[in-house]
mmCIF file of C-alpha atoms in Angstrom:
data_model
loop_
_atom_site.group_PDB
_atom_site.id
_atom_site.type_symbol
_atom_site.label_atom_id
_atom_site.label_comp_id
_atom_site.label_asym_id
_atom_site.label_seq_id
_atom_site.Cartn_x
_atom_site.Cartn_y
_atom_site.Cartn_z
ATOM 1 C CA MET A 7 -2.842 14.341 13.175
ATOM 2 C CA ILE A 8 -6.252 14.756 11.277
ATOM 3 C CA ARG A 9 -3.889 16.481 8.175
ATOM 4 C CA ALA A 10 -1.653 13.410 8.249
ATOM 5 C CA PHE A 11 -4.627 11.030 7.939
ATOM 6 C CA PHE A 12 -6.127 13.424 4.984
ATOM 7 C CA TRP A 13 -3.039 13.398 3.264
ATOM 8 C CA LEU A 14 -2.505 9.747 3.246
ATOM 9 C CA LEU A 15 -6.172 9.069 2.387
ATOM 10 C CA LEU A 16 -5.384 11.112 -0.490
ATOM 11 C CA ALA A 17 -2.664 8.634 -1.249
ATOM 12 C CA THR A 18 -4.974 5.908 -1.223
ATOM 13 C CA LEU A 19 -7.454 7.566 -3.514
ATOM 14 C CA ILE A 20 -4.269 8.085 -6.208
ATOM 15 C CA TRP A 21 -3.452 4.175 -5.953
ATOM 16 C CA GLY A 22 -7.169 3.543 -6.383
ATOM 17 C CA THR A 23 -6.959 5.489 -9.701
ATOM 18 C CA THR A 24 -4.386 3.204 -11.128
ATOM 19 C CA PHE A 25 -6.496 -0.073 -10.959
ATOM 20 C CA PRO A 26 -9.149 0.516 -13.730
ATOM 21 C CA ILE A 27 -5.934 2.087 -16.143
ATOM 22 C CA HIS A 28 -3.952 -0.932 -15.304
ATOM 23 C CA LYS A 29 -6.815 -3.298 -16.271
ATOM 24 C CA VAL A 30 -7.415 -1.218 -19.619
ATOM 25 C CA VAL A 31 -3.903 -0.729 -20.699
ATOM 26 C CA LEU A 32 -2.049 -3.783 -19.439
ATOM 27 C CA THR A 33 -1.406 -7.115 -20.203
ATOM 28 C CA ASP A 34 0.391 -9.738 -17.621
ATOM 29 C CA LEU A 35 3.224 -9.935 -19.941
ATOM 30 C CA GLN A 36 3.620 -6.205 -20.223
ATOM 31 C CA THR A 37 3.569 -5.864 -16.199
ATOM 32 C CA LEU A 38 7.259 -6.217 -15.364
ATOM 33 C CA PRO A 39 8.626 -3.754 -18.079
ATOM 34 C CA TYR A 40 5.859 -1.530 -17.194
ATOM 35 C CA LEU A 41 6.722 -1.311 -13.400
ATOM 36 C CA PHE A 42 10.595 -1.386 -14.158
ATOM 37 C CA ILE A 43 10.080 1.646 -16.235
ATOM 38 C CA ARG A 44 7.784 3.466 -13.803
ATOM 39 C CA PHE A 45 10.499 3.204 -10.855
ATOM 40 C CA GLY A 46 12.794 3.734 -13.093
ATOM 41 C CA ILE A 47 11.490 7.384 -14.185
ATOM 42 C CA ALA A 48 10.358 7.878 -10.481
ATOM 43 C CA ALA A 49 13.931 7.065 -9.449
ATOM 44 C CA VAL A 50 15.739 9.561 -12.157
ATOM 45 C CA LEU A 51 13.142 12.539 -11.021
ATOM 46 C CA SER A 52 13.747 11.777 -7.322
ATOM 47 C CA PHE A 53 17.512 12.117 -7.923
ATOM 48 C CA LEU A 54 16.777 15.423 -9.958
ATOM 49 C CA ILE A 55 14.242 16.896 -7.112
ATOM 50 C CA TRP A 56 15.798 16.068 -3.636
ATOM 51 C CA LYS A 57 19.610 16.858 -2.852
ATOM 52 C CA LYS A 58 20.071 14.130 -0.058
ATOM 53 C CA HIS A 59 19.534 10.330 -0.693
ATOM 54 C CA SER A 60 19.891 7.441 1.789
ATOM 55 C CA PHE A 61 21.453 4.488 -0.088
ATOM 56 C CA LYS A 62 21.220 2.390 3.045
ATOM 57 C CA TYR A 63 17.786 2.691 3.640
ATOM 58 C CA GLY A 64 16.305 3.926 0.379
ATOM 59 C CA ALA A 65 17.842 0.650 -1.138
ATOM 60 C CA THR A 66 16.315 -1.876 1.908
ATOM 61 C CA LEU A 67 12.993 -0.033 1.078
ATOM 62 C CA GLY A 68 13.347 -0.546 -2.554
ATOM 63 C CA VAL A 69 14.465 -4.348 -2.418
ATOM 64 C CA ILE A 70 11.421 -4.968 -0.221
ATOM 65 C CA LEU A 71 9.178 -3.032 -2.403
ATOM 66 C CA GLY A 72 10.425 -4.310 -5.783
ATOM 67 C CA LEU A 73 10.412 -8.298 -4.381
ATOM 68 C CA ALA A 74 6.826 -7.641 -3.192
ATOM 69 C CA HIS A 75 5.612 -6.178 -6.505
ATOM 70 C CA ALA A 76 7.064 -9.038 -8.317
ATOM 71 C CA LEU A 77 6.226 -11.812 -6.182
ATOM 72 C CA GLN A 78 2.417 -10.530 -6.260
ATOM 73 C CA THR A 79 2.988 -10.072 -10.391
ATOM 74 C CA TYR A 80 4.161 -13.680 -10.674
ATOM 75 C CA GLY A 81 1.970 -15.226 -8.479
ATOM 76 C CA ILE A 82 -1.148 -14.044 -9.973
ATOM 77 C CA ASN A 83 -0.231 -16.205 -12.768
ATOM 78 C CA PHE A 84 -1.196 -19.376 -10.813
ATOM 79 C CA THR A 85 -4.461 -17.977 -8.990
ATOM 80 C CA ASP A 86 -7.306 -15.446 -9.814
ATOM 81 C CA ALA A 87 -7.495 -11.751 -8.942
ATOM 82 C CA SER A 88 -9.690 -11.539 -6.315
ATOM 83 C CA LYS A 89 -8.103 -14.636 -4.425
ATOM 84 C CA SER A 90 -5.065 -12.419 -5.231
ATOM 85 C CA SER A 91 -6.584 -9.308 -3.944
ATOM 86 C CA PHE A 92 -8.044 -11.135 -0.821
ATOM 87 C CA ILE A 93 -4.291 -12.410 0.200
ATOM 88 C CA THR A 94 -2.421 -9.351 -0.316
ATOM 89 C CA SER A 95 -4.849 -7.587 2.183
ATOM 90 C CA LEU A 96 -3.604 -9.869 4.478
ATOM 91 C CA TYR A 97 -0.767 -7.187 4.990
ATOM 92 C CA ILE A 98 -3.554 -5.440 7.110
ATOM 93 C CA PRO A 99 -3.755 -7.850 10.097
ATOM 94 C CA LEU A 100 0.087 -8.604 9.681
ATOM 95 C CA THR A 101 1.300 -4.871 10.077
ATOM 96 C CA PRO A 102 0.739 -4.611 13.976
ATOM 97 C CA ILE A 103 2.395 -7.839 14.686
ATOM 98 C CA ILE A 104 5.705 -6.668 12.355
ATOM 99 C CA SER A 105 5.268 -3.486 13.899
ATOM 100 C CA TYR A 106 5.362 -4.857 17.170
ATOM 101 C CA LEU A 107 8.281 -6.757 16.563
ATOM 102 C CA ILE A 108 10.438 -3.655 14.961
ATOM 103 C CA GLU A 109 9.074 -1.062 16.634
ATOM 104 C CA LYS A 110 7.282 -2.169 19.807
ATOM 105 C CA GLU A 111 4.335 0.022 18.635
ATOM 106 C CA LYS A 112 1.266 -1.597 20.445
ATOM 107 C CA PRO A 113 -2.182 -1.096 18.911
ATOM 108 C CA ASN A 114 -4.796 0.606 20.828
ATOM 109 C CA PHE A 115 -8.585 -0.651 21.733
ATOM 110 C CA ILE A 116 -9.889 0.974 18.566
ATOM 111 C CA GLN A 117 -7.216 -0.570 16.107
ATOM 112 C CA TRP A 118 -7.669 -3.952 17.717
ATOM 113 C CA VAL A 119 -11.280 -3.584 16.894
ATOM 114 C CA CYS A 120 -10.633 -2.210 13.497
ATOM 115 C CA PHE A 121 -8.239 -4.909 12.317
ATOM 116 C CA PRO A 122 -10.353 -7.945 12.247
ATOM 117 C CA LEU A 123 -13.385 -5.694 10.792
ATOM 118 C CA SER A 124 -10.783 -4.820 7.784
ATOM 119 C CA LEU A 125 -10.287 -8.671 7.188
ATOM 120 C CA LEU A 126 -14.006 -9.214 7.179
ATOM 121 C CA GLY A 127 -14.695 -6.521 5.047
ATOM 122 C CA SER A 128 -11.875 -7.449 2.639
ATOM 123 C CA TYR A 129 -13.228 -11.083 2.702
ATOM 124 C CA MET A 130 -16.889 -9.715 1.409
ATOM 125 C CA LEU A 131 -15.405 -7.041 -1.093
ATOM 126 C CA PHE A 132 -12.964 -9.816 -2.707
ATOM 127 C CA GLY A 133 -15.026 -13.399 -1.980
ATOM 128 C CA GLY A 134 -12.176 -14.721 0.426
ATOM 129 C CA ILE A 135 -10.072 -18.163 -0.442
ATOM 130 C CA SER A 136 -11.375 -21.191 -1.750
ATOM 131 C CA GLY A 137 -8.497 -23.668 -2.142
ATOM 132 C CA PHE A 138 -4.668 -22.518 -1.921
ATOM 133 C CA ASN A 139 -2.023 -22.993 -4.331
ATOM 134 C CA PHE A 140 1.674 -21.825 -5.415
ATOM 135 C CA GLY A 141 0.295 -18.688 -6.514
ATOM 136 C CA ASP A 142 -1.618 -17.811 -3.416
ATOM 137 C CA PHE A 143 1.695 -18.623 -1.673
ATOM 138 C CA LEU A 144 4.004 -16.070 -3.540
ATOM 139 C CA THR A 145 1.090 -13.585 -2.988
ATOM 140 C CA PHE A 146 0.900 -14.520 0.743
ATOM 141 C CA LEU A 147 4.740 -13.689 0.767
ATOM 142 C CA SER A 148 4.318 -10.203 -1.166
ATOM 143 C CA ALA A 149 1.811 -9.579 1.806
ATOM 144 C CA VAL A 150 4.394 -9.824 4.428
ATOM 145 C CA LEU A 151 6.754 -7.900 2.393
ATOM 146 C CA PHE A 152 4.230 -4.973 2.041
ATOM 147 C CA ALA A 153 3.525 -5.289 5.646
ATOM 148 C CA VAL A 154 7.406 -4.975 6.453
ATOM 149 C CA HIS A 155 7.543 -1.977 4.066
ATOM 150 C CA ILE A 156 5.052 0.043 5.987
ATOM 151 C CA VAL A 157 6.658 -0.378 9.112
ATOM 152 C CA LEU A 158 10.192 0.240 8.015
ATOM 153 C CA ILE A 159 9.304 3.596 6.419
ATOM 154 C CA THR A 160 8.117 4.865 9.737
ATOM 155 C CA LYS A 161 11.168 3.431 11.126
ATOM 156 C CA PHE A 162 13.603 4.911 8.862
ATOM 157 C CA SER A 163 11.524 8.148 8.444
ATOM 158 C CA LYS A 164 12.384 9.012 11.991
ATOM 159 C CA VAL A 165 16.115 8.527 11.422
ATOM 160 C CA VAL A 166 16.831 10.362 8.072
ATOM 161 C CA ASP A 167 15.194 13.209 6.188
ATOM 162 C CA GLU A 168 11.829 11.740 4.580
ATOM 163 C CA THR A 169 12.776 12.670 1.054
ATOM 164 C CA SER A 170 16.153 10.693 1.264
ATOM 165 C CA LEU A 171 14.175 7.456 1.351
ATOM 166 C CA LEU A 172 12.587 8.038 -2.225
ATOM 167 C CA ALA A 173 15.405 8.053 -4.992
ATOM 168 C CA TYR A 174 17.116 4.580 -4.108
ATOM 169 C CA GLN A 175 13.952 2.764 -3.188
ATOM 170 C CA PHE A 176 12.424 3.577 -6.824
ATOM 171 C CA LEU A 177 15.853 2.580 -8.325
ATOM 172 C CA PHE A 178 15.910 -0.732 -6.728
ATOM 173 C CA ALA A 179 12.424 -1.602 -7.149
ATOM 174 C CA ALA A 180 13.031 -0.766 -10.717
ATOM 175 C CA ILE A 181 16.054 -3.516 -10.796
ATOM 176 C CA ILE A 182 14.229 -5.949 -9.076
ATOM 177 C CA ASN A 183 11.276 -5.707 -11.889
ATOM 178 C CA LEU A 184 14.046 -5.530 -14.445
ATOM 179 C CA SER A 185 15.630 -8.686 -13.452
ATOM 180 C CA MET A 186 12.401 -10.685 -13.578
ATOM 181 C CA SER A 187 11.336 -9.196 -16.806
ATOM 182 C CA PHE A 188 13.120 -10.808 -19.841
ATOM 183 C CA ASN A 189 10.551 -13.312 -20.961
ATOM 184 C CA SER A 190 8.115 -10.268 -20.900
ATOM 185 C CA ASN A 191 6.646 -8.180 -23.895
ATOM 186 C CA TRP A 192 8.738 -5.271 -24.267
ATOM 187 C CA LYS A 193 6.239 -3.670 -26.927
ATOM 188 C CA LEU A 194 4.484 -0.731 -25.018
ATOM 189 C CA GLY A 195 2.073 1.343 -26.881
ATOM 190 C CA VAL A 196 1.397 4.900 -26.413
ATOM 191 C CA PRO A 197 -1.627 4.355 -23.643
ATOM 192 C CA ILE A 198 1.044 2.433 -21.706
ATOM 193 C CA TRP A 199 3.521 5.100 -21.883
ATOM 194 C CA LEU A 200 0.967 7.882 -20.928
ATOM 195 C CA THR A 201 0.177 5.608 -17.831
ATOM 196 C CA VAL A 202 3.675 5.279 -17.155
ATOM 197 C CA ILE A 203 3.932 8.860 -16.845
ATOM 198 C CA TYR A 204 0.966 9.274 -14.680
ATOM 199 C CA THR A 205 1.826 6.416 -12.032
ATOM 200 C CA ALA A 206 5.397 7.539 -11.847
ATOM 201 C CA ILE A 207 4.679 11.086 -11.140
ATOM 202 C CA ALA A 208 1.449 10.789 -9.194
ATOM 203 C CA ALA A 209 1.394 7.158 -7.928
ATOM 204 C CA THR A 210 4.682 6.572 -6.965
ATOM 205 C CA ILE A 211 6.708 9.844 -6.074
ATOM 206 C CA VAL A 212 3.580 11.749 -5.128
ATOM 207 C CA VAL A 213 2.076 8.922 -2.892
ATOM 208 C CA ASN A 214 5.542 7.562 -1.447
ATOM 209 C CA PHE A 215 6.565 11.352 -0.424
ATOM 210 C CA LEU A 216 2.908 11.613 1.295
ATOM 211 C CA GLN A 217 3.691 8.195 2.574
ATOM 212 C CA VAL A 218 7.242 9.405 4.151
ATOM 213 C CA LYS A 219 6.238 12.467 5.382
ATOM 214 C CA TYR A 220 2.931 11.581 7.291
ATOM 215 C CA GLN A 221 3.030 7.924 8.358
ATOM 216 C CA LYS A 222 5.532 8.602 10.944
ATOM 217 C CA VAL A 223 3.152 11.170 12.619
ATOM 218 C CA ILE A 224 0.234 8.587 12.918
ATOM 219 C CA GLY A 225 2.169 5.110 12.932
ATOM 220 C CA SER A 226 2.243 1.957 11.216
ATOM 221 C CA ASN A 227 -0.896 0.526 12.558
ATOM 222 C CA SER A 228 -3.172 3.649 11.734
ATOM 223 C CA THR A 229 -1.573 3.791 8.389
ATOM 224 C CA VAL A 230 -2.381 0.431 7.220
ATOM 225 C CA LEU A 231 -6.071 0.556 8.423
ATOM 226 C CA ILE A 232 -6.250 4.094 6.442
ATOM 227 C CA PHE A 233 -4.693 1.972 3.317
ATOM 228 C CA ILE A 234 -7.735 -0.042 2.974
ATOM 229 C CA GLY A 235 -9.477 2.614 1.234
ATOM 230 C CA GLU A 236 -7.250 1.464 -1.906
ATOM 231 C CA PRO A 237 -9.526 -1.210 -2.816
ATOM 232 C CA ILE A 238 -12.536 0.920 -2.149
ATOM 233 C CA PHE A 239 -11.641 3.802 -4.340
ATOM 234 C CA ALA A 240 -10.318 1.148 -7.009
ATOM 235 C CA SER A 241 -13.696 -0.230 -7.065
ATOM 236 C CA LEU A 242 -15.411 3.136 -6.966
ATOM 237 C CA PHE A 243 -13.367 4.051 -10.013
ATOM 238 C CA SER A 244 -14.231 0.693 -11.859
ATOM 239 C CA PHE A 245 -17.789 1.466 -11.563
ATOM 240 C CA ILE A 246 -17.502 4.888 -12.883
ATOM 241 C CA PHE A 247 -14.889 4.375 -15.754
ATOM 242 C CA LEU A 248 -15.548 0.827 -16.563
ATOM 243 C CA GLY A 249 -19.127 0.220 -15.406
ATOM 244 C CA GLU A 250 -18.247 -2.820 -13.240
ATOM 245 C CA ARG A 251 -20.909 -3.497 -10.354
ATOM 246 C CA PHE A 252 -20.904 -4.194 -6.747
ATOM 247 C CA SER A 253 -22.740 -6.951 -5.874
ATOM 248 C CA GLY A 254 -24.787 -6.904 -2.379
ATOM 249 C CA LEU A 255 -21.958 -8.652 -0.566
ATOM 250 C CA GLN A 256 -19.369 -6.516 -1.923
ATOM 251 C CA ILE A 257 -21.457 -3.411 -0.860
ATOM 252 C CA VAL A 258 -21.515 -4.657 2.796
ATOM 253 C CA GLY A 259 -17.815 -5.402 2.682
ATOM 254 C CA ALA A 260 -17.072 -1.769 1.350
ATOM 255 C CA SER A 261 -19.112 -0.400 4.019
ATOM 256 C CA ILE A 262 -17.528 -2.271 6.483
ATOM 257 C CA MET A 263 -14.134 -1.013 5.263
ATOM 258 C CA ILE A 264 -15.267 2.607 4.787
ATOM 259 C CA GLY A 265 -16.749 2.710 8.502
ATOM 260 C CA VAL A 266 -13.067 1.228 9.619
ATOM 261 C CA ILE A 267 -11.599 4.152 7.945
ATOM 262 C CA ILE A 268 -13.546 6.706 9.571
ATOM 263 C CA LEU A 269 -13.065 4.943 13.042
ATOM 264 C CA THR A 270 -9.447 4.910 12.710
ATOM 265 C CA THR A 271 -9.340 8.382 11.595
ATOM 266 C CA PHE A 272 -10.347 9.312 15.118
ATOM 267 C CA SER A 273 -9.226 6.295 17.074
ATOM 268 C CA TYR A 274 -6.987 8.357 19.243
ATOM 269 C CA ARG A 275 -10.008 10.706 20.097
ATOM 270 C CA VAL A 276 -12.336 7.827 20.783
ATOM 271 C CA ASN A 277 -9.840 5.738 22.768
ATOM 272 C CA LYS A 278 -8.934 8.670 24.902
ATOM 273 C CA TYR A 279 -12.716 9.367 25.453
ATOM 274 C CA LEU A 280 -13.332 5.579 26.377
ATOM 275 C CA LYS A 281 -10.274 5.396 28.705
ATOM 276 C CA LYS A 282 -11.731 8.933 30.614
ATOM 277 C CA LYS A 283 -15.118 7.393 30.432
ATOM 278 C CA LEU A 284 -14.170 4.049 31.944
ATOM 279 C CA ASP A 285 -11.639 5.382 34.230
ATOM 280 C CA LEU A 286 -8.611 3.029 32.622
ATOM 281 C CA LYS A 287 -4.917 3.696 32.916
ATOM 282 C CA GLU A 288 -4.568 1.828 29.596
ATOM 283 C CA LEU A 289 -6.958 0.832 26.695
#
């Protein structure tokens, strides 16, 4: 269990490294071509590395993942980055709802405490919402899809080999992004190609492999609470490499989210202790 938490936390760290890189090398018009090539390379390598591939489950995950990225990317053209980040983080409280509807997975007491805390921390880190527009609506739809994607990974990885979910998932995510990228800027320089190679291997193949392998061990609810480490790592790397600074409110928000990650890591033990201490059958 602890090993699963560690590897999933490592996955969020890898995701976090991509944010300052994207900010430096990408423009809005290059994002969709970049995502197409990134997922395309990841798909080709996955077909070569692994022998078994589930078309049905992989394609389902790929369509959802591709649409989520496309909606988020398109939606940010009509809103600002901080609002987009906060609205995207709504996949955290949405995941237990979808997890219950699909898998009947009920959050334990500690997880119920952590979900509103994570939302509060995210609000402080990103600045919340001021007004609501079409871009915000598209971003919210992407948050719903990200939550569905997390839950379905848990569900599908219990049915078929974990690695069989990867190749077709990346292929269909690439196709979705390609279908929306024809008015984009396809002139990609060397820095972007270097970024593509890194993100295709580390932030796509490695991260998704860790996700499909270990997410089923701890469930969707604990996984999504670990994933709140992504913006924390992203902000940390942005501070180190780009010199970006935290405000006092952002520091408080990040601290709350770090506390949530630590509490989530030991949630089952804490929950077991509380049940025993309070002599309750269910908590």
